Short mmCIF file of C-alpha atoms and ligand atoms in Angstrom, two decimals:
data_model
loop_
_atom_site.label_atom_id
_atom_site.label_comp_id
_atom_site.label_asym_id
_atom_site.label_seq_id
_atom_site.Cartn_x
_atom_site.Cartn_y
_atom_site.Cartn_z
CA MET T 366 108.98 72.10 98.43
CA THR T 367 110.18 71.98 101.52
CA THR T 368 112.70 69.33 102.41
CA ASP T 369 111.23 66.99 104.65
CA ARG T 370 112.46 67.92 108.31
CA GLN T 371 111.18 71.51 107.55
CA THR T 372 107.87 70.26 106.65
CA ALA T 373 107.43 67.97 109.42
CA GLN T 374 109.17 71.02 111.34
CA ALA T 375 106.57 73.77 109.88
CA ASP T 376 104.46 75.38 112.71
CA GLY T 377 101.63 77.96 111.06
CA SER T 378 102.21 79.47 115.55
CA ARG T 379 105.79 80.76 113.97
CA GLU T 380 107.16 84.40 113.93
CA GLN T 381 107.62 86.48 110.06
CA ALA T 382 111.30 85.91 112.05
CA THR T 383 111.63 82.87 112.02
CA THR T 384 110.10 82.12 108.93
CA ALA T 385 112.32 84.23 107.20
CA ILE T 386 115.10 81.95 108.58
CA THR T 387 113.85 78.50 107.55
CA ALA T 388 112.29 79.60 103.89
CA GLY T 389 113.22 78.76 101.04
CA ARG T 390 115.63 75.71 102.16
CA THR T 391 114.07 73.13 98.89
CA HIS T 392 117.56 71.53 98.41
CA GLY T 393 118.09 69.98 101.56
CA SER T 394 122.09 69.63 100.78
CA GLY T 395 122.84 70.59 104.14
CA SER T 396 124.05 73.63 103.25
CA LEU T 397 123.50 76.38 104.78
CA ALA T 398 123.53 79.01 102.52
CA PRO T 399 122.13 78.95 98.87
CA ALA T 400 123.71 77.72 96.43
CA LEU T 401 123.79 79.57 93.20
CA TYR T 402 123.13 77.64 89.70
CA PRO T 403 124.51 80.04 87.57
CA SER T 404 123.83 78.08 84.50
CA THR T 405 121.73 78.70 82.35
CA THR T 406 119.91 75.55 80.92
CA PHE T 407 120.00 71.78 82.38
CA GLN T 408 120.91 68.35 80.90
CA VAL T 409 117.21 67.40 80.22
CA GLY T 410 117.15 63.25 79.06
CA THR T 411 114.47 61.61 76.86
CA VAL T 412 112.11 63.72 74.92
CA ASP T 413 110.04 62.51 75.98
CA GLU T 414 111.11 64.03 78.84
CA SER T 415 112.25 67.96 77.85
CA ARG T 416 108.26 67.64 76.77
CA LYS T 417 107.33 67.32 78.80
CA LEU T 418 109.48 69.97 80.70
CA ALA T 419 108.53 72.63 77.86
CA THR T 420 105.09 72.47 78.88
CA GLN T 421 105.87 73.61 81.94
CA ILE T 422 104.91 77.05 83.66
CA ARG T 423 107.62 76.45 86.26
CA PRO T 424 110.21 74.19 86.16
CA THR T 425 113.41 75.15 87.67
CA HIS T 426 115.86 72.10 86.04
CA PHE T 427 115.51 73.61 81.85
CA TYR T 428 116.16 76.43 80.73
CA GLY T 429 117.17 79.32 82.85
CA ARG T 430 113.95 82.10 81.90
CA TYR T 431 111.52 79.68 82.70
CA GLY T 432 113.01 78.73 86.25
CA ASN T 433 116.49 77.98 88.33
CA PRO T 434 116.95 76.17 91.39
CA THR T 435 118.37 78.82 93.21
CA VAL T 436 115.15 81.71 91.21
CA ALA T 437 112.89 78.61 92.95
CA GLU T 438 114.52 79.44 96.36
CA PHE T 439 113.96 82.40 96.79
CA GLU T 440 110.19 82.78 95.22
CA GLU T 441 109.70 80.24 97.82
CA ALA T 442 111.07 82.16 100.73
CA ILE T 443 108.63 84.88 99.59
CA ALA T 444 105.21 82.55 99.35
CA GLN T 445 106.36 81.93 102.46
CA LEU T 446 106.28 85.02 104.08
CA GLU T 447 103.71 86.48 102.31
CA SER T 448 101.42 82.79 103.28
CA ALA T 449 100.40 82.87 99.33
CA GLU T 450 100.28 80.25 97.43
CA ALA T 451 103.07 80.74 94.61
CA ALA T 452 105.77 83.60 94.01
CA ARG T 453 108.02 84.47 91.24
CA ALA T 454 110.84 86.77 90.27
CA PHE T 455 111.90 89.14 88.39
CA SER T 456 115.06 91.07 87.07
CA SER T 457 113.62 94.04 88.85
CA GLY T 458 110.52 95.70 90.39
CA MET T 459 109.53 97.58 87.86
CA ALA T 460 109.73 94.11 86.12
CA ALA T 461 107.76 92.46 88.13
CA ILE T 462 104.61 95.69 87.81
CA THR T 463 105.56 95.95 84.03
CA CYS T 464 104.56 92.05 83.79
CA THR T 465 101.89 91.67 86.15
CA VAL T 466 100.00 94.84 84.15
CA LEU T 467 101.08 93.30 80.54
CA GLY T 468 100.26 90.17 81.76
CA LEU T 469 96.44 90.97 82.75
CA CYS T 470 95.48 93.71 80.46
CA SER T 471 94.36 93.96 76.62
CA GLN T 472 93.64 96.26 74.06
CA GLY T 473 90.75 98.05 75.69
CA SER T 474 91.19 96.98 79.09
CA HIS T 475 90.65 99.15 81.68
CA ILE T 476 92.99 99.72 84.87
CA VAL T 477 92.09 101.77 88.22
CA ALA T 478 95.17 103.01 89.58
CA ALA T 479 95.94 104.93 93.34
CA ARG T 480 97.16 108.40 91.84
CA GLN T 481 100.68 107.91 94.25
CA LEU T 482 102.88 105.42 92.99
CA TYR T 483 106.34 105.02 91.84
CA GLY T 484 107.34 107.01 89.42
CA GLY T 485 108.27 104.60 87.52
CA THR T 486 104.80 102.64 88.00
CA ARG T 487 103.03 105.85 87.42
CA LEU T 488 104.74 106.42 83.83
CA LEU T 489 103.82 102.77 82.60
CA LEU T 490 100.72 103.37 83.69
CA GLU T 491 100.30 106.95 81.88
CA GLN T 492 102.32 106.39 79.23
CA VAL T 493 102.92 103.21 77.88
CA CYS T 494 99.07 101.56 79.04
CA PRO T 495 97.40 104.18 76.66
CA ARG T 496 99.72 103.04 73.19
CA PHE T 497 98.28 99.31 73.81
CA GLY T 498 94.76 100.91 74.08
CA ILE T 499 94.41 100.14 78.72
CA GLU T 500 93.04 102.94 79.99
CA VAL T 501 93.97 104.12 83.64
CA THR T 502 91.74 106.53 85.44
CA PHE T 503 93.82 107.57 88.56
CA VAL T 504 91.92 108.20 91.81
CA ASP T 505 93.37 109.75 95.30
CA GLY T 506 94.14 106.35 97.20
CA ILE T 507 93.73 107.95 99.94
CA VAL T 508 90.06 109.20 99.86
CA PRO T 509 88.22 106.35 101.58
CA GLY T 510 85.90 103.85 98.49
CA ALA T 511 87.75 106.35 95.54
CA LEU T 512 89.55 103.02 93.78
CA ALA T 513 86.54 100.92 94.39
CA SER T 514 84.50 103.85 92.69
CA ALA T 515 86.38 104.08 90.05
CA VAL T 516 86.23 100.59 88.75
CA ILE T 517 83.63 99.49 85.80
CA PRO T 518 82.06 96.13 86.22
CA GLY T 519 82.73 94.52 83.72
CA ARG T 520 85.72 96.49 82.10
CA THR T 521 88.20 97.41 84.58
CA SER T 522 90.66 94.00 84.38
CA LEU T 523 93.06 95.35 87.20
CA VAL T 524 93.13 97.63 90.60
CA LEU T 525 96.80 98.69 91.52
CA ALA T 526 97.79 100.82 94.84
CA GLU T 527 101.27 101.25 96.31
CA SER T 528 101.06 101.17 99.79
CA PRO T 529 102.73 103.41 101.70
CA ALA T 530 103.14 104.33 98.92
CA ASN T 531 106.51 106.80 97.26
CA PRO T 532 107.50 109.11 98.52
CA ARG T 533 105.01 111.01 100.85
CA LEU T 534 104.14 107.37 103.00
CA ASP T 535 100.47 107.63 102.14
CA LEU T 536 98.08 104.47 102.33
CA VAL T 537 95.70 102.33 100.69
CA ASP T 538 92.88 100.91 103.28
CA LEU T 539 93.91 97.21 102.22
CA ASP T 540 90.74 95.65 103.72
CA GLU T 541 89.13 98.36 101.56
CA LEU T 542 91.06 96.69 98.83
CA GLY T 543 90.61 93.60 98.90
CA ARG T 544 86.74 93.83 98.80
CA ILE T 545 86.96 94.98 95.40
CA GLU T 546 85.08 92.44 93.59
CA GLY T 547 85.69 91.90 90.11
CA PRO T 548 88.75 93.17 88.60
CA PHE T 549 92.38 91.62 90.16
CA THR T 550 93.84 93.65 93.01
CA ALA T 551 97.18 94.41 92.93
CA VAL T 552 99.38 95.85 96.11
CA ASP T 553 103.15 97.36 95.80
CA SER T 554 104.21 96.57 99.28
CA THR T 555 108.04 97.33 98.23
CA PHE T 556 108.06 99.89 101.11
CA ALA T 557 106.37 97.35 103.90
CA THR T 558 108.42 94.49 102.76
CA PRO T 559 106.67 90.71 103.76
CA LEU T 560 106.97 92.17 107.87
CA GLY T 561 105.31 95.25 107.93
CA GLN T 562 102.24 93.98 106.18
CA ASN T 563 100.55 91.17 104.27
CA PRO T 564 97.81 92.04 101.74
CA LEU T 565 96.70 89.25 100.64
CA ALA T 566 95.85 88.28 104.33
CA HIS T 567 93.32 91.02 103.72
CA GLY T 568 91.39 89.93 100.55
CA VAL T 569 94.40 91.23 98.09
CA ASP T 570 94.66 89.65 95.18
CA LEU T 571 98.26 90.11 94.01
CA VAL T 572 101.23 91.47 96.65
CA ILE T 573 104.33 92.63 94.60
CA HIS T 574 107.75 93.78 95.75
CA SER T 575 111.25 95.94 94.82
CA ALA T 576 113.54 93.71 95.74
CA SER T 577 116.27 95.10 95.48
CA LYS T 578 115.36 98.29 98.18
CA ALA T 579 114.72 96.41 102.05
CA ILE T 580 114.36 92.59 100.51
CA GLY T 581 117.94 92.13 99.26
CA GLY T 582 118.56 94.60 101.40
CA HIS T 583 122.22 95.33 100.79
CA ASN T 584 122.71 97.46 98.08
CA ASP T 585 123.68 94.56 95.31
CA ALA T 586 120.60 93.08 93.86
CA ILE T 587 118.17 94.41 91.22
CA LEU T 588 115.78 92.26 91.87
CA GLY T 589 111.33 91.95 91.37
CA VAL T 590 109.27 89.39 92.97
CA ILE T 591 104.91 89.35 93.37
CA ALA T 592 103.13 86.42 95.49
CA GLY T 593 99.12 84.70 94.68
CA SER T 594 97.16 82.27 94.34
CA ASP T 595 98.93 79.52 92.02
CA ASP T 596 96.00 80.06 89.12
CA LEU T 597 97.13 84.24 89.02
CA VAL T 598 101.09 83.55 89.10
CA GLU T 599 100.79 81.11 87.34
CA TRP T 600 99.66 83.25 84.88
CA ILE T 601 101.68 86.59 85.08
CA THR T 602 104.65 83.40 84.14
CA GLY T 603 103.74 83.16 81.77
CA PHE T 604 103.69 85.98 80.00
CA SER T 605 106.72 87.08 82.12
CA HIS T 606 108.45 84.06 79.30
CA LEU T 607 108.10 86.04 76.66
CA HIS T 608 108.25 89.39 78.51
CA GLY T 609 111.75 88.00 79.19
CA GLY T 610 112.68 89.59 82.50
CA CYS T 611 113.54 87.14 84.58
CA ALA T 612 115.47 87.04 87.46
CA SER T 613 119.49 86.66 88.43
CA PRO T 614 120.01 84.06 89.63
CA ALA T 615 122.68 85.57 91.58
CA ASP T 616 120.62 88.41 92.65
CA ALA T 617 117.97 85.64 94.11
CA LEU T 618 120.44 84.55 95.97
CA ASN T 619 121.29 87.99 97.31
CA GLY T 620 117.62 88.98 97.79
CA LEU T 621 117.40 85.31 100.14
CA ARG T 622 120.07 86.10 101.96
CA GLY T 623 118.61 89.81 102.61
CA LEU T 624 115.38 87.84 103.62
CA ARG T 625 117.29 86.21 106.36
CA THR T 626 118.37 89.74 108.09
CA LEU T 627 115.81 91.40 107.38
CA PRO T 628 113.12 90.98 110.66
CA VAL T 629 115.73 92.63 112.56
CA ARG T 630 117.51 95.31 110.12
CA ILE T 631 113.90 96.41 109.88
CA ALA T 632 113.76 97.18 113.43
CA GLN T 633 117.06 99.02 113.41
CA GLN T 634 115.85 100.86 110.94
CA THR T 635 112.75 101.77 112.52
CA THR T 636 114.10 102.82 115.59
CA THR T 637 115.89 105.27 113.77
CA ALA T 638 113.22 106.45 111.94
CA THR T 639 111.96 107.25 114.88
CA ALA T 640 113.21 108.72 116.67
CA VAL T 641 114.45 111.07 112.98
CA ALA T 642 111.13 111.76 113.26
CA GLU T 643 109.79 113.01 116.00
CA PHE T 644 113.42 114.89 115.64
CA LEU T 645 112.02 116.48 112.36
CA ALA T 646 109.25 117.27 113.32
CA ARG T 647 110.62 119.53 116.83
CA HIS T 648 113.39 121.71 114.14
CA PRO T 649 111.94 124.58 112.41
CA ALA T 650 113.43 124.69 108.96
CA SER T 651 111.06 121.41 108.23
CA SER T 652 108.14 120.93 108.06
CA GLN T 653 105.42 118.58 107.04
CA VAL T 654 107.05 115.38 108.45
CA ARG T 655 105.50 111.48 106.85
CA TYR T 656 105.94 108.55 108.76
CA PRO T 657 103.46 106.55 109.30
CA GLY T 658 104.43 105.85 113.38
CA LEU T 659 103.69 109.12 113.80
CA GLU T 660 101.08 110.13 115.45
CA SER T 661 100.37 113.18 112.91
CA HIS T 662 100.17 110.97 110.22
CA PRO T 663 97.07 111.69 108.72
CA GLN T 664 96.47 108.22 108.25
CA PHE T 665 97.93 107.22 111.74
CA ASP T 666 94.74 105.15 113.03
CA LEU T 667 94.58 102.99 109.28
CA ALA T 668 99.00 102.24 109.84
CA LYS T 669 98.50 101.16 113.18
CA ARG T 670 95.74 98.37 112.26
CA GLN T 671 96.86 98.00 108.93
CA LEU T 672 101.09 98.03 109.38
CA ARG T 673 103.31 95.61 111.60
CA ILE T 674 105.99 98.50 111.93
CA ALA T 675 106.17 101.50 110.82
CA GLY T 676 109.13 100.88 108.98
CA GLY T 677 113.15 102.75 107.97
CA LEU T 678 111.53 105.55 104.96
CA LEU T 679 109.91 108.80 105.93
CA THR T 680 109.82 112.04 104.01
CA PHE T 681 109.62 115.15 105.10
CA ASP T 682 109.43 119.10 103.68
CA LEU T 683 112.09 121.49 103.61
CA ALA T 684 110.66 125.05 104.20
CA GLY T 685 113.16 126.61 102.28
CA GLY T 686 112.05 124.72 99.35
CA GLY T 687 114.57 123.66 96.25
CA SER T 688 117.50 126.19 97.47
CA ALA T 689 117.11 124.64 100.93
CA ALA T 690 117.11 121.21 100.20
CA SER T 691 120.14 121.05 97.73
CA ALA T 692 122.42 123.12 100.63
CA PHE T 693 120.76 120.03 103.76
CA VAL T 694 122.30 117.27 100.78
CA ASP T 695 125.58 119.33 100.19
CA ARG T 696 126.03 118.99 104.15
CA LEU T 697 125.26 115.63 104.58
CA ARG T 698 128.13 113.81 106.36
CA LEU T 699 127.37 110.48 106.64
CA ALA T 700 123.92 109.99 104.69
CA ILE T 701 124.26 109.71 101.50
CA HIS T 702 123.06 111.15 98.16
CA ALA T 703 121.99 108.54 96.42
CA PRO T 704 118.23 107.04 94.76
CA SER T 705 117.24 103.77 97.20
CA LEU T 706 115.70 102.58 100.04
CA GLY T 707 116.14 100.12 102.71
CA GLY T 708 119.84 99.07 102.82
CA PRO T 709 122.66 99.23 105.04
CA GLU T 710 123.59 103.39 104.67
CA THR T 711 120.64 105.69 105.16
CA LEU T 712 119.97 107.57 102.46
CA VAL T 713 118.47 111.04 101.28
CA CYS T 714 116.69 111.15 98.09
CA HIS T 715 114.65 114.16 96.39
CA PRO T 716 112.24 113.32 94.59
CA ALA T 717 110.86 115.68 92.31
CA SER T 718 114.83 115.23 90.72
CA THR T 719 114.93 111.78 90.49
CA THR T 720 112.52 109.04 90.99
CA HIS T 721 109.49 111.37 89.99
CA ILE T 722 111.79 112.93 87.76
CA GLY T 723 108.86 112.56 84.62
CA VAL T 724 106.17 113.36 86.60
CA ASP T 725 104.07 116.61 85.38
CA PRO T 726 105.23 118.53 87.99
CA ASP T 727 102.08 119.64 88.95
CA ASP T 728 100.59 116.87 89.26
CA LEU T 729 103.55 116.26 91.73
CA ALA T 730 102.30 118.74 93.71
CA ALA T 731 98.86 117.91 94.28
CA ASP T 732 99.99 115.66 95.29
CA GLY T 733 102.52 117.26 97.76
CA ILE T 734 105.63 116.78 96.29
CA GLY T 735 107.99 119.57 95.80
CA LEU T 736 111.19 121.26 95.34
CA GLY T 737 111.66 120.89 99.05
CA THR T 738 110.41 117.91 99.54
CA ILE T 739 113.28 115.09 100.69
CA ARG T 740 112.98 111.70 101.53
CA LEU T 741 115.21 109.55 103.89
CA SER T 742 115.83 105.74 104.09
CA CYS T 743 116.91 105.27 107.71
CA GLY T 744 120.29 102.89 107.29
CA LEU T 745 121.52 100.32 109.89
CA GLU T 746 124.16 103.62 111.41
CA ALA T 747 124.25 104.16 115.20
CA THR T 748 120.80 106.18 115.40
CA THR T 749 122.82 109.34 117.93
CA ASP T 750 125.08 109.28 114.42
CA VAL T 751 122.14 109.74 111.99
CA LEU T 752 120.47 112.63 114.09
CA ALA T 753 123.36 114.25 115.19
CA ASP T 754 124.39 114.77 110.91
CA LEU T 755 120.82 115.33 109.35
CA GLY T 756 121.08 117.90 112.43
CA GLN T 757 124.23 119.48 111.51
CA ALA T 758 122.90 119.41 108.05
CA LEU T 759 119.67 121.41 109.22
CA ASP T 760 122.08 124.23 110.33
CA PHE T 761 122.01 126.24 107.01
C1 LIG S 1217 112.74 100.72 93.31
C2 LIG S 1217 110.29 100.90 93.19
C3 LIG S 1217 110.58 100.22 92.62
C4 LIG S 1217 110.97 99.38 91.29
O1 LIG S 1217 111.90 98.37 91.23
P1 LIG S 1217 113.45 98.03 90.05
O2 LIG S 1217 113.49 97.38 91.01
O3 LIG S 1217 113.82 99.44 91.02
O4 LIG S 1217 112.60 98.07 88.96
C5 LIG S 1217 109.15 99.77 92.64
N1 LIG S 1217 107.95 100.27 93.22
C6 LIG S 1217 108.86 101.35 94.22
C7 LIG S 1217 107.66 101.61 95.20
C8 LIG S 1217 109.80 101.05 94.42
O5 LIG S 1217 110.67 101.53 95.27
#
């Protein structure tokens, strides 16, 4: 749904950075900023017209839980950036993931999941799915072939992975995931953003984002989105009408605003993260620096193959463990201790006591998340100031 003018200009050879500017302008009103439609409901005309709208899966001008013009513009932009037929926005990344899992699975279904997942996703699979008779097999997503070999033909409904994964930036081979036949395949691509990778181009069926992170980009929207084929997105959308986790138009507006500057923000954050990763790799107080742009990343070759940009996130361990992590966080003056990522401010987070708090400590240790593990989301401050702050905080 682009305006005639944009259709005429559409040109598949354009760079993603350009698409981030041109995508999601469906109204053709001349307004450069997206229009906010806060209305929960729309006048529907005749009873016949109402009947037609009530049976559509994604009407934009009917009732707000089914669709909204502002939200539709954000969805259109994501679909274009992911080269997907369709996208659907949700009230959060977790709503997107919950709707995908519960929309595609039933009692008796089987899910194969990479173990390396955002804590909330992991808890959904470990604690909620069994209550509904959905069985989940976790495998190590970095082991080649592990996801495919855990698939039970005829029974597995969904293979779910996250790449790069929270918090240690482990990667799943997207080509390998895309080649799995039978079950639906889905990737949480939040850390990469649509600029960093496009899982659908690797044959994966569905890409999921928490747009609360880099896509929104300013820490002012809780928002999620999925993109894939028309049929698949429509099916999950149908379930989402009952689940109720529809995106707020105000958050979708901020999501679309965020997309416009995503390319330059990611570029700056990558510049800083690269410098920080190199600095930490040399610093005696830190160890195990994990950054997809560093040659020391155990999957550096895969990162080069499937990530267009290494991004602003990295993880490292403080040799002094939990007490060193506390001291480091207390000493920071510029970087802020807060549990999110992808915004303008450099944020540090202690996964063991935030994003992964509910996960069994032994399981965490097996995945290399300890009390000394720190996740860093590089912001948009001057690189030198971020480096100076981290440097002084490490001198304890
Ligand atoms: C934050 C996050 C989520 C959850 O998204 P919300 O918008 O907070 O619900 C899911 N996956 C990843 C990788 C995340 O970072």
